[in-house]
mmCIF file of C-alpha atoms in Angstrom:
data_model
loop_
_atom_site.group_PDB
_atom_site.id
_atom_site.type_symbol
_atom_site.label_atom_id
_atom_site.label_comp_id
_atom_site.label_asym_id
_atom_site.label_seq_id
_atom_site.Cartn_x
_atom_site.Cartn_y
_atom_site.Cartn_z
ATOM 1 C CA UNK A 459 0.000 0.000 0.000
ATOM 2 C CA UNK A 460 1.518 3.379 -0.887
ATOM 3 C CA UNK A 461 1.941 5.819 2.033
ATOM 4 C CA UNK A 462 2.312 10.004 1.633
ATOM 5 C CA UNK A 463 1.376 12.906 3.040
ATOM 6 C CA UNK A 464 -2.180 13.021 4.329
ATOM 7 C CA UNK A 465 -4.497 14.551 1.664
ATOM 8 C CA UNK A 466 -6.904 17.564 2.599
ATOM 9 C CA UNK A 467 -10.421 16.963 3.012
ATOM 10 C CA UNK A 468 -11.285 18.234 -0.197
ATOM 11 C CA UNK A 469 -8.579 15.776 -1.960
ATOM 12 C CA UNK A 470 -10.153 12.773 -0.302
ATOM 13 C CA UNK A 471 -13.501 14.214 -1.301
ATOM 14 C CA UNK A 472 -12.290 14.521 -4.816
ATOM 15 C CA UNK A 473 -11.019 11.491 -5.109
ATOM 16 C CA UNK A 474 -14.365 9.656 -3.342
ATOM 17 C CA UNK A 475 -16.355 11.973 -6.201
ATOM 18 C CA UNK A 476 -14.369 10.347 -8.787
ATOM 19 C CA UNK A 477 -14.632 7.031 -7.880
ATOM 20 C CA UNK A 478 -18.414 6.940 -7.141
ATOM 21 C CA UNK A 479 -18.902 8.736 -10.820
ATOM 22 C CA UNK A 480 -16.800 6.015 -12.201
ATOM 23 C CA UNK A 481 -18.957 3.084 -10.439
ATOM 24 C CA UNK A 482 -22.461 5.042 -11.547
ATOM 25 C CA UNK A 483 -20.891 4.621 -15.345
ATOM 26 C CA UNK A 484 -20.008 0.978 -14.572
ATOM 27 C CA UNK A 485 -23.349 0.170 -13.121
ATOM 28 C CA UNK A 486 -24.841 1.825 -16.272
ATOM 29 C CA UNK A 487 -22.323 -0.609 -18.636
ATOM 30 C CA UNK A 488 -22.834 -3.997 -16.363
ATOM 31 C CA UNK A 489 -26.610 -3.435 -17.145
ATOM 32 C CA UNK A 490 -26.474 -2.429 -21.285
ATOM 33 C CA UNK A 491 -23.974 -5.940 -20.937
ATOM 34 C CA UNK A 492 -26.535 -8.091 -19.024
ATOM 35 C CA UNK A 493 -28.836 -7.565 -21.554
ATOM 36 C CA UNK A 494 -26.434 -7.786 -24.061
ATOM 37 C CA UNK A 495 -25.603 -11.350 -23.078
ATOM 38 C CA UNK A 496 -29.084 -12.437 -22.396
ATOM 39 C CA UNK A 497 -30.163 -11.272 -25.969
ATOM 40 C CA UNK A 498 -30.398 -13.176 -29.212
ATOM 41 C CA UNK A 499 -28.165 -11.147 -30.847
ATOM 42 C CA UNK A 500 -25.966 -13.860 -31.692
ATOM 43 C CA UNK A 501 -25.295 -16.599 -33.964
ATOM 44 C CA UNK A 502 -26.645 -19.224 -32.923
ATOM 45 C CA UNK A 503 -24.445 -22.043 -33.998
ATOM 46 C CA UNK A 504 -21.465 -20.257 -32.285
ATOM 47 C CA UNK A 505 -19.478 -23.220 -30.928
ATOM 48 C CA UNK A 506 -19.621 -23.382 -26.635
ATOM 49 C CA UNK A 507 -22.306 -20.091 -27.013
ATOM 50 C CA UNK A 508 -23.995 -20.804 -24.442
ATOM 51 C CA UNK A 509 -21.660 -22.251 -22.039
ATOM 52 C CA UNK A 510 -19.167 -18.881 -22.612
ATOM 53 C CA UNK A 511 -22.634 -16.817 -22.351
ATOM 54 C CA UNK A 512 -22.773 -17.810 -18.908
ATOM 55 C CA UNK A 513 -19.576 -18.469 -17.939
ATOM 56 C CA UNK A 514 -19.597 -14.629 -18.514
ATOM 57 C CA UNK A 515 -22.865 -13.908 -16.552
ATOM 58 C CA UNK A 516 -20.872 -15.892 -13.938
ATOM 59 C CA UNK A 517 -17.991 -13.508 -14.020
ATOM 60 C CA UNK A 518 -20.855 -10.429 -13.795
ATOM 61 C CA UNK A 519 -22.344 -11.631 -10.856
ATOM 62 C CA UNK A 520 -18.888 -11.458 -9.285
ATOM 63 C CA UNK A 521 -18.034 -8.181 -10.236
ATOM 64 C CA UNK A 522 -21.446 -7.048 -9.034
ATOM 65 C CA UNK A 523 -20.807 -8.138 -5.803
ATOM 66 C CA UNK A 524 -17.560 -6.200 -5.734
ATOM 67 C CA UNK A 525 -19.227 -3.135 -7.356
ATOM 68 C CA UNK A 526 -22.208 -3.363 -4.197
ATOM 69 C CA UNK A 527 -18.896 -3.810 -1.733
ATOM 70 C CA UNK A 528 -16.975 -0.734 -2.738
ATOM 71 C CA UNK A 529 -20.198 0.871 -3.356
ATOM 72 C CA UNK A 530 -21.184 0.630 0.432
ATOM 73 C CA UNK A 531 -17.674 1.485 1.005
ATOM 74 C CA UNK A 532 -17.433 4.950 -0.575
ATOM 75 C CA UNK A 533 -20.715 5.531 0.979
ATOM 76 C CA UNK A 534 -19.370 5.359 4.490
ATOM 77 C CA UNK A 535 -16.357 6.819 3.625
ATOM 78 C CA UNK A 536 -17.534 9.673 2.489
ATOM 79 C CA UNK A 537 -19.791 10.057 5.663
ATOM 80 C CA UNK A 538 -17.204 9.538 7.921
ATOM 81 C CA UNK A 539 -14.905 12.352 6.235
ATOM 82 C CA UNK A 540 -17.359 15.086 7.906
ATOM 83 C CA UNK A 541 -16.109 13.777 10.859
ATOM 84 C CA UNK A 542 -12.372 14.535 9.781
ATOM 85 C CA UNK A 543 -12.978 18.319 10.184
ATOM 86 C CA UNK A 544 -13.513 17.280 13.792
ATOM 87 C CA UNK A 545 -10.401 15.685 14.381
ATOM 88 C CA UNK A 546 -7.279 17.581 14.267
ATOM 89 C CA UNK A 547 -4.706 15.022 15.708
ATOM 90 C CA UNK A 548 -1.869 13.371 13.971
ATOM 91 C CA UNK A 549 -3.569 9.918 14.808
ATOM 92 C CA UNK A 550 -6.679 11.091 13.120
ATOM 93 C CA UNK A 551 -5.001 12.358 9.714
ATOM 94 C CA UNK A 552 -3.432 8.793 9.551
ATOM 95 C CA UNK A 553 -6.740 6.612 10.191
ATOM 96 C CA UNK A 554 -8.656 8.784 7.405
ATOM 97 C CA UNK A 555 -5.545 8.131 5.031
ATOM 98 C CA UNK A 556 -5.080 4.261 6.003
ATOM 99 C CA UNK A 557 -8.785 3.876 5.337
ATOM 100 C CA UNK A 558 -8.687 6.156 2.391
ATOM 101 C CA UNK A 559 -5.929 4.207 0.716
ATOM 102 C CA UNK A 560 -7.030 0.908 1.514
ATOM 103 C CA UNK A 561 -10.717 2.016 -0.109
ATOM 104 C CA UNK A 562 -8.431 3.222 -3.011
ATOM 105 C CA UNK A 563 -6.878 -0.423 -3.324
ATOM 106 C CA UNK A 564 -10.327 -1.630 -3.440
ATOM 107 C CA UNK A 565 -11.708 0.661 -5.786
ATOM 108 C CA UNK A 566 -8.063 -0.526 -8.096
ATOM 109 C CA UNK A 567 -9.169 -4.231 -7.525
ATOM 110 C CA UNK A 568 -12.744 -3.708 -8.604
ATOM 111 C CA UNK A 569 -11.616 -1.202 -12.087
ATOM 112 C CA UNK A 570 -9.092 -4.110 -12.772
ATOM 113 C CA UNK A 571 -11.517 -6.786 -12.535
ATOM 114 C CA UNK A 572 -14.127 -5.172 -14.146
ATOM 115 C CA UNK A 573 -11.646 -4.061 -16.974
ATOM 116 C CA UNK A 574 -10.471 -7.485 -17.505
ATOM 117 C CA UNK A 575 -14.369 -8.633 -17.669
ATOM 118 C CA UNK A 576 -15.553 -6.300 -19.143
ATOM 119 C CA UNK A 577 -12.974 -6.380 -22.509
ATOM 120 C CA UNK A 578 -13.057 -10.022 -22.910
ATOM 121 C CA UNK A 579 -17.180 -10.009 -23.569
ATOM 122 C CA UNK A 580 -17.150 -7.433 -25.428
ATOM 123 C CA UNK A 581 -14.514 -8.949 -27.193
ATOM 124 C CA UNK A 582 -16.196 -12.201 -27.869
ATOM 125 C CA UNK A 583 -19.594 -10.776 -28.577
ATOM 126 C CA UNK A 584 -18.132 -7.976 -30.848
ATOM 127 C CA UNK A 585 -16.358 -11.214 -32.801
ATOM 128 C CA UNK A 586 -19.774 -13.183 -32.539
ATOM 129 C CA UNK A 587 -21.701 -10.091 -34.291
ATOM 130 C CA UNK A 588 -19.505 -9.476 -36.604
ATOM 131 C CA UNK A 589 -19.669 -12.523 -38.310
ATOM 132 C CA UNK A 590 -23.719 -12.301 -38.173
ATOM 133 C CA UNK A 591 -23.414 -9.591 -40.540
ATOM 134 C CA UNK A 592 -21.230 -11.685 -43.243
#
């Protein structure tokens, strides 16, 4: 985990603002690719379709449950940064930025994950489509 100088408030809120209008746009793009694999957009004598269709509505479900995890986390997060204003001891600046930067490692996991997920259906359907229109 990377250690610095303790942000500001503002920074952390920043950053928490970023994050939670990075998850909205994910939530928005897990939804457009649910339906996406639960269509009949695709050819269907695709070798293994269905079996890679929900292998990758496996793989959603999993990154939905991270998505509702650092979801929550934000949330409280965010609450709990009021409370920094509060609190103007050394011990105070370093639990915020622990907990900050271990809700940033989190947030890295989940944009990895999704990334990963995300590009390899979109790869495969993109492949699957394109050869409907041959």
């Amino acid at each position: 985990m990377e250690t610095s100088i303790p942000l500001s408030i503002d920074q952390y809120h920043e950053d928490v603002k970023v994050w939670k209008s990075n998850i909205a746009l994910a939530v928005d793009e897990i939804r457009f690719i649910e339906n996406l694999t639960q269509s009949y957009a695709f050819e269907p004598t695709t070798p293994n379709l269905f079996e890679r269709l929900e292998d990758f509505k496996s793989e959603i479900y999993k990154i939905k449950k991270l998505l509702d995890n650092i979801q929550k986390l934000l949330s409280k997060h965010d609450l709990e940064l009021s409370g920094m204003l509060e609190c103007d001891t050394m011990a105070c600046d370093i639990y915020f930025q622990e907990k900050h930067l271990l809700i940033k490692e989190n947030y890295r996991q989940f944009v990895n994950s999704y990334g990963k997920t995300k590009t390899e259906i979109f790869n495969y359907c993109g492949t699957i489509l394109k050869k409907r229109k041959k």
